[in-house]
CSV table of C-alpha atoms (C1' of nucleotides) in Angstrom, one decimal:
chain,number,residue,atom,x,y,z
A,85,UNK,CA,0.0,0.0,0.0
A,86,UNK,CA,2.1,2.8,-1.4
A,87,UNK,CA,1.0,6.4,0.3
A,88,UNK,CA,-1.0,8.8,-2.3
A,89,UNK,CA,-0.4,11.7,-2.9
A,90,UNK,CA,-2.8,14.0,-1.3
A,91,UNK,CA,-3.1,17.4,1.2
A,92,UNK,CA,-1.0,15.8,3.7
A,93,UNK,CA,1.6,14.3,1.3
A,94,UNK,CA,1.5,17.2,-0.6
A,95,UNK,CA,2.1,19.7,2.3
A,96,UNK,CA,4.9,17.4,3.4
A,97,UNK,CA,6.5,17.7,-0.1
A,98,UNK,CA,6.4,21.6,0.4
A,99,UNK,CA,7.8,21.9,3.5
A,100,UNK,CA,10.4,19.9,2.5
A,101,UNK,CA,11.2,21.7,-0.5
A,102,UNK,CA,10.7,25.2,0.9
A,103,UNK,CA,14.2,25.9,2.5
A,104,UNK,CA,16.1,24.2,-0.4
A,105,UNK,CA,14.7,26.5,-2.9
A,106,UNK,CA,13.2,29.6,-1.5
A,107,UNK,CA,15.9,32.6,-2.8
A,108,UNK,CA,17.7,30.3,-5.3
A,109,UNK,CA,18.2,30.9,-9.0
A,110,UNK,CA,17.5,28.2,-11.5
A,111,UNK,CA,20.4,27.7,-13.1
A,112,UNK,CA,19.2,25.1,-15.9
A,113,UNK,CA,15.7,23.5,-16.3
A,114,UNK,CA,15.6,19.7,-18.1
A,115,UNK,CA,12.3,19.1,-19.3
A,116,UNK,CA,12.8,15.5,-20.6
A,117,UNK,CA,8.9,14.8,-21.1
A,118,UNK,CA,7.4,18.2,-22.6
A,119,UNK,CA,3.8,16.3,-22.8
A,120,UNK,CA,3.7,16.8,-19.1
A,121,UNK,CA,3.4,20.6,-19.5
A,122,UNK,CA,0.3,22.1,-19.4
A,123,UNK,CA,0.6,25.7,-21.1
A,124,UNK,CA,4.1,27.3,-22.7
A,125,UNK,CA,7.0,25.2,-21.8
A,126,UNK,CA,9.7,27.4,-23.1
A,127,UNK,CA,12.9,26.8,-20.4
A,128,UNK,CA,11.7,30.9,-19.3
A,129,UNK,CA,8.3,29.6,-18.6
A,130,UNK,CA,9.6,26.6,-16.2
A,131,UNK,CA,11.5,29.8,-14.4
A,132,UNK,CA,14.8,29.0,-15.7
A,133,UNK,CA,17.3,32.3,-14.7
A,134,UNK,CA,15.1,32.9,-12.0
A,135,UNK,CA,14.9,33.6,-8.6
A,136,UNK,CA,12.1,31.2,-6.6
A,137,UNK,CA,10.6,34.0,-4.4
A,138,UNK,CA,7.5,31.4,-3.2
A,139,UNK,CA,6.3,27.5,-2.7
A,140,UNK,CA,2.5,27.9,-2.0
A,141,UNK,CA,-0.1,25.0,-2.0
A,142,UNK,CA,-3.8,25.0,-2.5
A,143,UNK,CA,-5.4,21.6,-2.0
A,144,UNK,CA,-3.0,18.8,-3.4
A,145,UNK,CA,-1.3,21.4,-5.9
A,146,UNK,CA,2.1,23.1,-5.0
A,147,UNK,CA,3.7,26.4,-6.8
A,148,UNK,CA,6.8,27.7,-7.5
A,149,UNK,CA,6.9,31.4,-7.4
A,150,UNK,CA,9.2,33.6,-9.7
A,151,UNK,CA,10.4,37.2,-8.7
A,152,UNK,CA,9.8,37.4,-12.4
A,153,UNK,CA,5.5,36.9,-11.2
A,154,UNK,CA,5.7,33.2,-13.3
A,155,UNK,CA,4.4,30.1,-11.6
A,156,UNK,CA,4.9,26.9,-12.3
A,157,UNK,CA,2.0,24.1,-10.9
A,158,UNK,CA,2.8,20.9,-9.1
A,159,UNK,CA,0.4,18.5,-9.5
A,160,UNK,CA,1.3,14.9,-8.2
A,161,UNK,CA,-1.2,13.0,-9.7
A,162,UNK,CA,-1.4,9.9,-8.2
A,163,UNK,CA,2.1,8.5,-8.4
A,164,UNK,CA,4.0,11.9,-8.7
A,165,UNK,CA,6.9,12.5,-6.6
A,166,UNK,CA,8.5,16.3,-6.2
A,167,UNK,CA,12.3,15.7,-4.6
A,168,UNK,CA,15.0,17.8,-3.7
A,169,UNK,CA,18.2,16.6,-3.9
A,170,UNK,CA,21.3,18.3,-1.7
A,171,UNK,CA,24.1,19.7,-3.6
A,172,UNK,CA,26.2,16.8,-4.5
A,173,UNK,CA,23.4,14.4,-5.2
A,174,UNK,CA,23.6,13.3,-8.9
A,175,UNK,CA,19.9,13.0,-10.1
A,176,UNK,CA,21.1,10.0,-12.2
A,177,UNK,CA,21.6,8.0,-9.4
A,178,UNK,CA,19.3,9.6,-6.3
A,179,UNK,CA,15.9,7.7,-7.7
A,180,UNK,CA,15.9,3.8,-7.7
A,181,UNK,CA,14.0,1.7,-10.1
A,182,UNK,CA,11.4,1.8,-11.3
A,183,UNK,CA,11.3,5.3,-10.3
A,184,UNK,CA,14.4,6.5,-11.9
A,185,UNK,CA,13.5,5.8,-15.2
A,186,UNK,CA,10.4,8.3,-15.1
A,187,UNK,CA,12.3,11.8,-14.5
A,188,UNK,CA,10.3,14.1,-16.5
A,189,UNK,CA,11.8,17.5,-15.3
A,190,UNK,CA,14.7,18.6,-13.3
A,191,UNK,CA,15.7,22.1,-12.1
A,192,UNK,CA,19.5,22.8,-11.1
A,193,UNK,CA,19.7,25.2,-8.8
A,194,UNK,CA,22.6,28.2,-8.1
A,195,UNK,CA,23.0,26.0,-4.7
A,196,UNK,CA,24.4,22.6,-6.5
A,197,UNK,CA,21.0,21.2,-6.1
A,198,UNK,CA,18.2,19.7,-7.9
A,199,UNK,CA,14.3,19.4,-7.8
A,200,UNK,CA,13.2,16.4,-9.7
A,201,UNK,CA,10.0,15.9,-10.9
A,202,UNK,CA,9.0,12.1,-11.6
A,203,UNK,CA,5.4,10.6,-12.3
A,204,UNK,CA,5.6,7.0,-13.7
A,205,UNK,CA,1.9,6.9,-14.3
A,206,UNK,CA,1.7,10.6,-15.8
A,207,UNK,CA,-1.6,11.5,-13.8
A,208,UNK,CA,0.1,14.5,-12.6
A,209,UNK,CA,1.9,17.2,-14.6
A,210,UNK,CA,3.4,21.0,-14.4
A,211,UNK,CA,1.5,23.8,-15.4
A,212,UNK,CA,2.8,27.4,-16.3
A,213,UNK,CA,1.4,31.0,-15.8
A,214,UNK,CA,2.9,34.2,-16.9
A,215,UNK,CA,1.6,35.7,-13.3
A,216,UNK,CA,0.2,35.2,-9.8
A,217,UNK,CA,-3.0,36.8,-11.6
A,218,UNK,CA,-3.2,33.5,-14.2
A,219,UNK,CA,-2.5,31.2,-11.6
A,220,UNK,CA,-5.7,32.5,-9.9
A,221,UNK,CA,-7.9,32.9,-12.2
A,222,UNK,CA,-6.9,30.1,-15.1
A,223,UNK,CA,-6.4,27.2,-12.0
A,224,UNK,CA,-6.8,27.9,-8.3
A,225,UNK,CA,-9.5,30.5,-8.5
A,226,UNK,CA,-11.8,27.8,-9.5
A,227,UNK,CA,-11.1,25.3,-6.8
A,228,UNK,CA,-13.2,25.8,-3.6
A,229,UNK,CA,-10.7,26.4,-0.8
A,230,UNK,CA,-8.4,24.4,0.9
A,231,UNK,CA,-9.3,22.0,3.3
A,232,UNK,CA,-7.4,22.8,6.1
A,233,UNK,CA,-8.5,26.5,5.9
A,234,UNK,CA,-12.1,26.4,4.7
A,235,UNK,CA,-14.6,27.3,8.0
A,236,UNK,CA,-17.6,25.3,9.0
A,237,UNK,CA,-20.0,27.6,7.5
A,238,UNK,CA,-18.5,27.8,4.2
A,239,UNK,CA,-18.4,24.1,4.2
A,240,UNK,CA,-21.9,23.7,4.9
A,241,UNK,CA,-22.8,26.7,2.2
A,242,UNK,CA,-21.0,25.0,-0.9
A,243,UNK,CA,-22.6,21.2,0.6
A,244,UNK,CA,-26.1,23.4,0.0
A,245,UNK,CA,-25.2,24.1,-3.1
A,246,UNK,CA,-25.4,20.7,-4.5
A,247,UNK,CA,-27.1,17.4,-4.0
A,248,UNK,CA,-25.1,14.4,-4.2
A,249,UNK,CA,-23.8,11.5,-2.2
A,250,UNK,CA,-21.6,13.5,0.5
A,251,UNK,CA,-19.0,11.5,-0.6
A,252,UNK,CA,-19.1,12.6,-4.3
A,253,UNK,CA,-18.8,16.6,-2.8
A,254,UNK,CA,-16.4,15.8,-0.8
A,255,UNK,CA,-14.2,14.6,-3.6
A,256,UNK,CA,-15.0,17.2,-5.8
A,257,UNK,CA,-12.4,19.6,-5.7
A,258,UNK,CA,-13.8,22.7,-7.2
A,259,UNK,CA,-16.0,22.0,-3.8
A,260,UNK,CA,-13.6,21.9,-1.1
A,261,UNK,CA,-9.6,21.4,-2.6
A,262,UNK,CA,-7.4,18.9,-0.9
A,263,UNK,CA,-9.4,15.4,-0.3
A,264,UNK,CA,-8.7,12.4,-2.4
A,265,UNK,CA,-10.4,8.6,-2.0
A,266,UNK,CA,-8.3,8.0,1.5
A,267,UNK,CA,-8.9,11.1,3.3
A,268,UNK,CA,-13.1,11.2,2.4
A,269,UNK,CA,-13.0,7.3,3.7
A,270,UNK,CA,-11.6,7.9,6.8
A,271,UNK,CA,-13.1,11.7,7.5
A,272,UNK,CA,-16.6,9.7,6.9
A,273,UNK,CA,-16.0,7.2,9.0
A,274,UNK,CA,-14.5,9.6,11.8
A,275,UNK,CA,-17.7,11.6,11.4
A,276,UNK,CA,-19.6,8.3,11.6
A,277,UNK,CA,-21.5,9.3,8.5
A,278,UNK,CA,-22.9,7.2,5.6
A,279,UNK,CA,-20.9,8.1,2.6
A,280,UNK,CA,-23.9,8.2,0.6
A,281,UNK,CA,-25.9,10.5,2.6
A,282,UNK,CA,-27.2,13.7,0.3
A,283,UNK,CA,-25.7,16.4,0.7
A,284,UNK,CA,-28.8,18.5,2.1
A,285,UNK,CA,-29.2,16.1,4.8
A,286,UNK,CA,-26.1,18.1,5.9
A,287,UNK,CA,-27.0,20.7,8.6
A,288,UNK,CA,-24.6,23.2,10.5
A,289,UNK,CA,-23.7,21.1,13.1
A,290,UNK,CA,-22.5,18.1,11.1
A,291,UNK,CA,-20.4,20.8,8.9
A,292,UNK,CA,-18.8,21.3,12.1
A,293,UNK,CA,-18.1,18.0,12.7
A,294,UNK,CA,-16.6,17.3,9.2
A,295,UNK,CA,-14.6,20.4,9.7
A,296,UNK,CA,-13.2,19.5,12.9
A,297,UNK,CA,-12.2,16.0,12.0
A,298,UNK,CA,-11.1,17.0,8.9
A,299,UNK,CA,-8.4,19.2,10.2
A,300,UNK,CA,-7.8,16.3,13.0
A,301,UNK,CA,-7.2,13.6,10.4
A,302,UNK,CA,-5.0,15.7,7.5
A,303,UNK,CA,-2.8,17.4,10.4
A,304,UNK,CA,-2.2,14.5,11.6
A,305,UNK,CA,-1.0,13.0,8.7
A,306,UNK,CA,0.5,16.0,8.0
A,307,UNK,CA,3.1,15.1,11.1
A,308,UNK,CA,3.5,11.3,10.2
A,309,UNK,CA,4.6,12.6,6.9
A,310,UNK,CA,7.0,14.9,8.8
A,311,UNK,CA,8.3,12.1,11.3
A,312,UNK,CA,8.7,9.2,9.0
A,313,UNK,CA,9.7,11.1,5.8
A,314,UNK,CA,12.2,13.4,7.0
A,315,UNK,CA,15.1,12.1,5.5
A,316,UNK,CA,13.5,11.3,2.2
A,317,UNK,CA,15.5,14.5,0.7
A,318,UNK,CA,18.3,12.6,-1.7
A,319,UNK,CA,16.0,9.2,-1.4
A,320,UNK,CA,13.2,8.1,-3.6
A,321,UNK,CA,10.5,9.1,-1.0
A,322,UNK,CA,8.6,6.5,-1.0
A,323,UNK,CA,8.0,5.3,2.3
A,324,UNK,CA,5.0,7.0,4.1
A,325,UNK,CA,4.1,7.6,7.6
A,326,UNK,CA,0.0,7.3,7.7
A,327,UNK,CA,-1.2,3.9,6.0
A,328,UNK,CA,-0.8,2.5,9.4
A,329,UNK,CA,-3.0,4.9,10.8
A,330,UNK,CA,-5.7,4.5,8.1
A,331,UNK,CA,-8.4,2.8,9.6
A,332,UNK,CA,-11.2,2.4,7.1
A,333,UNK,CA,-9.0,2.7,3.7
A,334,UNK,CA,-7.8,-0.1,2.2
A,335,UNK,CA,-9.7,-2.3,5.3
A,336,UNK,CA,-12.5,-4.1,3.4
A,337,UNK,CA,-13.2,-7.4,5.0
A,338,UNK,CA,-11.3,-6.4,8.2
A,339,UNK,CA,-13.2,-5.6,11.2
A,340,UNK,CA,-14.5,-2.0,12.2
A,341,UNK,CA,-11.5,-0.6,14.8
A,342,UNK,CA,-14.2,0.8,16.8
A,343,UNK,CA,-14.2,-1.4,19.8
A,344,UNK,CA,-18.0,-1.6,20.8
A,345,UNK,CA,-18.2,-2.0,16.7
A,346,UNK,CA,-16.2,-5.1,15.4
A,347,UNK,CA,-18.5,-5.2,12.8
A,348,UNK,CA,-17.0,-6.4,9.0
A,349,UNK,CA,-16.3,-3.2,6.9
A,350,UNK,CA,-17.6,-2.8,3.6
A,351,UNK,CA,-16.1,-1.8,0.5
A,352,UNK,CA,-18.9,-0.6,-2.4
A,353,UNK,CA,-18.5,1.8,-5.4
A,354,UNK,CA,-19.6,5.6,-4.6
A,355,UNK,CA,-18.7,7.8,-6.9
A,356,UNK,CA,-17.4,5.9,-9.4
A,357,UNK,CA,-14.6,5.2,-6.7
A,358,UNK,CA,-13.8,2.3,-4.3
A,359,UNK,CA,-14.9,3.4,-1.2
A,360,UNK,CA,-15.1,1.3,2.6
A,361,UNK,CA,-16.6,2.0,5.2
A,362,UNK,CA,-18.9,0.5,8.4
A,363,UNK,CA,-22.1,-0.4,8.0
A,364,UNK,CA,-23.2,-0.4,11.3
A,365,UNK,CA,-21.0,3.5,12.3
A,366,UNK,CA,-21.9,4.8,9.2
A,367,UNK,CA,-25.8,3.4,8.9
A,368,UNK,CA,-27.5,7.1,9.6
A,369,UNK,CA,-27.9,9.9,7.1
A,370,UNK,CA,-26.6,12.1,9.0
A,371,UNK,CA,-27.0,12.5,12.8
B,100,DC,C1',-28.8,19.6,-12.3
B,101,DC,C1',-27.2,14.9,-11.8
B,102,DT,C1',-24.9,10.2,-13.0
B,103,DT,C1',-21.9,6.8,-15.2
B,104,DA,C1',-18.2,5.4,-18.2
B,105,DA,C1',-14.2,6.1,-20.7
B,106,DT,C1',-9.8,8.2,-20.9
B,107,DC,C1',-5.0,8.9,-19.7
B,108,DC,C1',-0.7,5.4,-17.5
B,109,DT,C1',2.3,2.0,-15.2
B,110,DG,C1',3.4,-1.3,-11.8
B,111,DG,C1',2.0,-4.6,-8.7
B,112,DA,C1',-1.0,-8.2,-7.5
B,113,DA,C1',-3.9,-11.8,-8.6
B,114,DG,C1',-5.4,-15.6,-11.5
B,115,DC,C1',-4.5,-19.5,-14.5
C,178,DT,C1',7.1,-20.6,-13.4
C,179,DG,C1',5.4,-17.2,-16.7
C,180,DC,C1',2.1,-15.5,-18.8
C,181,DT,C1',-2.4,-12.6,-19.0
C,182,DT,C1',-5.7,-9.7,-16.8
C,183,DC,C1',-7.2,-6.4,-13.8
C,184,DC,C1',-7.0,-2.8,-10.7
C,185,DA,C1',-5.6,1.5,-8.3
C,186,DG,C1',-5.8,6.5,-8.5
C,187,DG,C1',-7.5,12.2,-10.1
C,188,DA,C1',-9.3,15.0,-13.3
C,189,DT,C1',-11.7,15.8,-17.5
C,190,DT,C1',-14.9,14.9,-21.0
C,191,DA,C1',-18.7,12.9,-23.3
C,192,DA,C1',-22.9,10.7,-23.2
C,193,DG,C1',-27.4,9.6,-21.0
DNA sequence: CCTTAATCCTGGAAGC
DNA sequence: TGCTTCCAGGATTAAG
């Protein structure tokens, strides 16, 4: 059960990356797959003689900041991995297989080190803006805000907005940005809440909830990410922290952890997506 | 409005 | 054992 990339992994990543390239120059950009590009892909456009003023994330996308005002978009994908390599790290050799044969970009910096950019299955991908301005309003602009900042009430305004399985919302990132198939199977199951309940049965109190939990469960696997992955810098990154901790993802057939529970968990299709939960926890609507 | 299905892709796991 | 098949995932698009 490799870790997915999503807020937590993603957030991790950032960190990470922040104090290796905040105030360095890209000295050389090697874009070895220009598919992956989303917009101009000119070696200006992937910031190449400039100066990375910012690393900002919004929901499970990360962005370089220019002091020229260009952006360059992270997206992971599903089997994405953003590295930074120390001054003295070859990038030939810091990936292993089958990683290493899926570099698709890789920025030198003025310090001797690298950011890599690898995606075997190509899910994720870079995008490039001319200014802060595009980045809003061609990309993040549209997403609804990030999970760990959005409030209860603008949680439960946007769930108003729409009816479908709470599940389906929840994944929807234009809704609320940040939560992938193992964070909306284990917030449901924290909130004790079907994954199919509609999205009006909702009220303000169970936006709470969701909020609450929601902020619980991603900070928390915001640390694993932090305790476990710390020395991933140079390494392949691939080991994460929180899969131990998941308790309904990945659990079909396995008993539900809650102790007075015990009942089997199921797994079903909800939104087109593989989704487990408890039966017996997650029976009501929404109470 | 909503849903489902197909699409992109590779590696790992499961089946025979 | 060595094949084949299937499945996982996020986001987008088309079709119903």
């Amino acid at each position: 059960m490799i870790d997915m990339p999503e807020l937590p992994e993603v957030e991790h990543v950032g960190r990470t990356l922040r104090p290796a390239v905040l105030g360095r120059t890209v000295t050389a950009v090697d874009l070895r797959r220009p598919d992956i590009v989303t917009g101009s892909s000119t070696p200006a456009d992937l910031l190449e003689g400039q100066r990375v003023v910012d690393l900002r994330r919004h929901g499970k996308q990360l962005a370089l900041v220019a002091d020229t005002g260009r952006c360059v978009v992270v997206h992971l994908g599903m089997s994405g991995r953003l590295l930074s390599l120390r001054p003295g790290v070859r990038h030939e050799a810091a990936l292993s297989p089958p990683l290493d044969r899926h570099m698709h970009a890789i920025w030198r910096l003025d310090s001797g080190g690298h950011v890599v950019f690898a995606d075997p299955r190509r899910f994720g991908g870079l995008w490039t803006f001319a200014s802060d301005a595009d980045l809003h309003t061609q990309r993040w602009g549209v997403l609804g805000p990030d999970a760990l900042a959005i409030g209860p009430a603008a949680l439960h305004d946007r769930l108003a907005r729409t009816r479908r399985p709470l599940k389906a919302a929840l994944l929807d990132q234009h809704l609320v940005a940040g939560l992938g198939n193992i964070y909306v199977d284990e917030l449901l199951f924290a909130c004790r809440l079907s994954p199919t309940t509609p999205t009006e049965a909702v009220n303000r109190a169970t936006a709470a909830r969701l909020v609450r939990h929601m902020r619980r469960i991603l900070g928390k696997a915001i640390d694993a990410g932090g305790s476990t992955l710390r020395d991933f810098v140079g390494a392949d990154g691939r080991v994460g922290g929180y899969q131990r901790a998941h308790r309904v993802y990945g659990q079909g057939g396995r008993r539900c952890p809650r102790a007075a529970c015990r009942s089997a968990l199921q797994t079903t299709i909800v939104a087109g997506r593989t989704t487990t939960f408890c039966p017996v926890c997650q029976a009501c609507a929404a109470a």
